[in-house]
Amino acid sequence: MLRDFSALPTEVRAREMKDRDYLWCLVNQLLDREEELDRLCPECRARAEEARCPVCGRTQGSWGKGGVNAAFDQDRFERMRGGEDR
C-alpha cells in the first residue's frame, strides 16, 4: 500500500495511518481495478485477468512445469539447511 503512495513506513503520514485507512485504500483500489476491467470487451478482459510474467508478458500456462530462479543458489541452500552459516 505504501509503495503505491511512494511513502516510507517511517514518514509521519504513514505512521499516522490507522488500520481502517489501509482498508479504505485497499477497497478503493479493488473497486478502481474492477471499474477498469468493466470498460474492456469480454475478450480483452479475459486477457487482462490472465496471470502473466511482469517482464515478458507470457501467460502463466506457457511457463511449463515449474519455474527456475536463476538467482537461487542450490549449494548455499543445502549448506544452510544442514545448519552451516556459509
Coordinates of N, CA and C in Angstrom, one line a residue:
M1 N 0.8 -1.2 0.0 CA 0.0 0.0 0.0 C 0.9 1.3 0.0
L2 N 1.9 1.3 0.9 CA 2.7 2.5 0.9 C 3.5 2.7 -0.4
R3 N 3.8 1.6 -1.0 CA 4.5 1.7 -2.3 C 3.7 2.5 -3.3
D4 N 2.4 2.2 -3.3 CA 1.5 2.9 -4.3 C 1.5 4.4 -4.0
F5 N 1.7 4.8 -2.8 CA 1.7 6.3 -2.5 C 3.1 6.8 -2.3
S6 N 4.1 6.0 -2.7 CA 5.5 6.5 -2.5 C 5.8 7.0 -1.1
A7 N 5.4 6.2 -0.1 CA 5.6 6.6 1.3 C 6.5 5.6 2.0
L8 N 7.4 6.0 2.8 CA 8.1 5.1 3.7 C 7.4 4.9 5.0
P9 N 7.5 3.7 5.6 CA 6.8 3.5 6.8 C 7.2 4.5 8.0
T10 N 8.4 5.1 7.8 CA 8.8 6.0 8.9 C 8.3 7.4 8.7
E11 N 7.7 7.7 7.6 CA 7.1 9.0 7.3 C 5.9 9.3 8.3
V12 N 5.7 10.5 8.7 CA 4.7 10.9 9.6 C 3.3 10.5 9.0
R13 N 3.1 10.8 7.7 CA 1.8 10.4 7.1 C 1.5 8.9 7.1
A14 N 2.6 8.1 7.0 CA 2.4 6.7 7.1 C 2.2 6.2 8.5
R15 N 2.9 6.8 9.4 CA 2.7 6.4 10.8 C 1.4 6.8 11.4
E16 N 0.8 7.8 10.9 CA -0.5 8.3 11.4 C -1.7 7.5 10.8
M17 N -1.4 6.7 9.8 CA -2.5 5.9 9.2 C -2.9 4.8 10.2
K18 N -4.2 4.6 10.2 CA -4.8 3.5 11.1 C -5.1 2.3 10.2
D19 N -5.5 1.2 10.8 CA -5.9 0.0 10.0 C -7.0 0.3 9.1
R20 N -8.0 1.1 9.6 CA -9.1 1.5 8.8 C -8.7 2.3 7.5
D21 N -7.7 3.1 7.6 CA -7.2 3.9 6.5 C -6.6 2.9 5.4
Y22 N -5.9 1.9 5.9 CA -5.3 1.0 4.9 C -6.4 0.2 4.2
L23 N -7.4 -0.2 5.0 CA -8.5 -0.9 4.5 C -9.3 -0.1 3.5
W24 N -9.5 1.2 3.8 CA -10.2 2.1 2.9 C -9.5 2.2 1.6
C25 N -8.1 2.4 1.6 CA -7.3 2.5 0.4 C -7.4 1.2 -0.4
L26 N -7.3 0.0 0.3 CA -7.3 -1.2 -0.4 C -8.7 -1.5 -1.1
V27 N -9.7 -1.2 -0.4 CA -11.1 -1.4 -1.0 C -11.2 -0.5 -2.2
N28 N -10.8 0.7 -2.2 CA -10.9 1.7 -3.3 C -10.0 1.2 -4.4
Q29 N -8.9 0.7 -4.2 CA -8.0 0.2 -5.3 C -8.7 -1.0 -6.0
L30 N -9.3 -1.9 -5.2 CA -10.0 -3.0 -5.8 C -11.2 -2.5 -6.6
L31 N -11.9 -1.5 -6.1 CA -13.1 -1.0 -6.9 C -12.6 -0.3 -8.2
D32 N -11.5 0.4 -8.1 CA -10.9 1.1 -9.3 C -10.5 0.0 -10.3
R33 N -9.9 -1.1 -9.9 CA -9.4 -2.1 -10.8 C -10.7 -2.8 -11.5
E34 N -11.7 -3.0 -10.7 CA -12.9 -3.6 -11.2 C -13.5 -2.6 -12.3
E35 N -13.5 -1.3 -12.0 CA -14.0 -0.4 -13.0 C -13.2 -0.4 -14.3
E36 N -11.9 -0.5 -14.1 CA -11.1 -0.6 -15.3 C -11.4 -1.8 -16.2
L37 N -11.6 -2.9 -15.5 CA -11.9 -4.2 -16.2 C -13.3 -4.1 -16.8
D38 N -14.2 -3.4 -16.2 CA -15.6 -3.3 -16.7 C -15.6 -2.5 -18.1
R39 N -14.6 -1.7 -18.3 CA -14.6 -0.9 -19.5 C -14.1 -1.7 -20.7
L40 N -13.5 -2.9 -20.5 CA -13.0 -3.7 -21.5 C -14.0 -4.7 -22.1
C41 N -13.8 -5.0 -23.4 CA -14.7 -6.0 -24.0 C -14.3 -7.4 -23.4
P42 N -15.2 -8.4 -23.5 CA -15.0 -9.6 -22.8 C -13.7 -10.3 -23.2
E43 N -13.3 -10.2 -24.4 CA -12.0 -10.8 -24.9 C -10.8 -10.2 -24.2
C44 N -10.8 -8.8 -24.2 CA -9.7 -8.1 -23.6 C -9.7 -8.3 -22.1
R45 N -10.9 -8.4 -21.5 CA -11.0 -8.6 -20.0 C -10.4 -9.9 -19.7
A46 N -10.7 -10.9 -20.4 CA -10.1 -12.3 -20.1 C -8.6 -12.2 -20.2
R47 N -8.1 -11.5 -21.2 CA -6.7 -11.4 -21.4 C -6.0 -10.6 -20.3
A48 N -6.7 -9.6 -19.8 CA -6.2 -8.7 -18.7 C -6.2 -9.5 -17.4
E49 N -7.1 -10.5 -17.2 CA -7.2 -11.2 -16.0 C -6.2 -12.4 -15.9
E50 N -5.6 -12.7 -17.0 CA -4.7 -13.8 -17.1 C -3.4 -13.5 -16.2
A51 N -2.9 -14.5 -15.6 CA -1.6 -14.4 -14.8 C -0.5 -14.3 -15.9
R52 N 0.2 -13.2 -15.8 CA 1.3 -13.0 -16.8 C 2.6 -12.7 -16.1
C53 N 3.7 -13.0 -16.8 CA 5.0 -12.5 -16.4 C 5.1 -11.0 -16.4
P54 N 5.5 -10.3 -15.4 CA 5.6 -8.9 -15.4 C 6.7 -8.3 -16.3
V55 N 7.6 -9.2 -16.8 CA 8.7 -8.7 -17.6 C 8.4 -9.0 -19.1
C56 N 8.1 -10.2 -19.5 CA 7.9 -10.6 -20.9 C 6.5 -10.6 -21.3
G57 N 5.6 -10.8 -20.4 CA 4.1 -10.8 -20.7 C 3.6 -12.2 -21.1
R58 N 4.5 -13.2 -21.0 CA 4.0 -14.6 -21.3 C 3.0 -15.0 -20.3
T59 N 2.0 -15.8 -20.7 CA 1.0 -16.3 -19.8 C 1.5 -17.4 -18.9
Q60 N 1.0 -17.5 -17.7 CA 1.5 -18.5 -16.8 C 1.4 -19.9 -17.3
G61 N 0.4 -20.2 -18.1 CA 0.3 -21.5 -18.7 C 1.4 -21.9 -19.6
S62 N 2.0 -20.9 -20.2 CA 3.1 -21.2 -21.2 C 4.5 -21.3 -20.5
W63 N 4.5 -21.2 -19.2 CA 5.8 -21.3 -18.5 C 6.3 -22.7 -18.4
G64 N 5.4 -23.7 -18.6 CA 5.8 -25.1 -18.5 C 5.6 -25.5 -17.0
K65 N 6.2 -26.6 -16.7 CA 6.1 -27.2 -15.4 C 7.2 -26.6 -14.5
G66 N 6.7 -25.9 -13.5 CA 7.7 -25.3 -12.5 C 8.4 -24.1 -13.1
G67 N 9.1 -23.4 -12.3 CA 9.9 -22.3 -12.8 C 11.3 -22.4 -12.2
V68 N 12.2 -21.7 -12.8 CA 13.6 -21.7 -12.4 C 14.0 -20.3 -12.0
N69 N 14.5 -20.2 -10.8 CA 15.0 -18.9 -10.3 C 16.5 -18.9 -10.5
A70 N 17.0 -18.1 -11.5 CA 18.4 -18.1 -11.8 C 19.3 -17.6 -10.7
A71 N 18.7 -16.9 -9.8 CA 19.5 -16.3 -8.6 C 19.5 -17.3 -7.5
F72 N 18.8 -18.4 -7.5 CA 18.8 -19.3 -6.4 C 20.1 -20.1 -6.4
D73 N 20.7 -20.2 -5.3 CA 22.0 -20.9 -5.1 C 21.7 -22.2 -4.4
Q74 N 21.6 -23.3 -5.1 CA 21.2 -24.6 -4.5 C 22.3 -25.1 -3.5
D75 N 23.6 -24.9 -3.8 CA 24.6 -25.3 -2.9 C 24.5 -24.6 -1.6
R76 N 24.3 -23.3 -1.6 CA 24.2 -22.5 -0.4 C 22.9 -22.9 0.4
F77 N 21.9 -23.2 -0.3 CA 20.6 -23.7 0.3 C 20.9 -25.0 1.1
E78 N 21.6 -25.9 0.4 CA 21.9 -27.2 1.0 C 22.8 -27.0 2.3
R79 N 23.8 -26.1 2.2 CA 24.6 -25.9 3.4 C 23.8 -25.3 4.5
M80 N 23.0 -24.3 4.2 CA 22.2 -23.7 5.3 C 21.2 -24.6 5.8
R81 N 20.6 -25.5 5.0 CA 19.7 -26.5 5.5 C 20.3 -27.5 6.5
G82 N 21.6 -27.7 6.2 CA 22.4 -28.6 7.1 C 22.9 -27.9 8.4
G83 N 22.6 -26.6 8.5 CA 23.0 -25.9 9.7 C 24.2 -25.0 9.6
E84 N 24.9 -25.1 8.4 CA 26.0 -24.2 8.2 C 25.6 -22.8 7.9
D85 N 26.4 -21.9 8.3 CA 26.1 -20.5 8.0 C 26.6 -20.1 6.7
R86 N 27.7 -20.6 6.2 CA 28.2 -20.2 4.9 C 28.6 -21.4 4.2

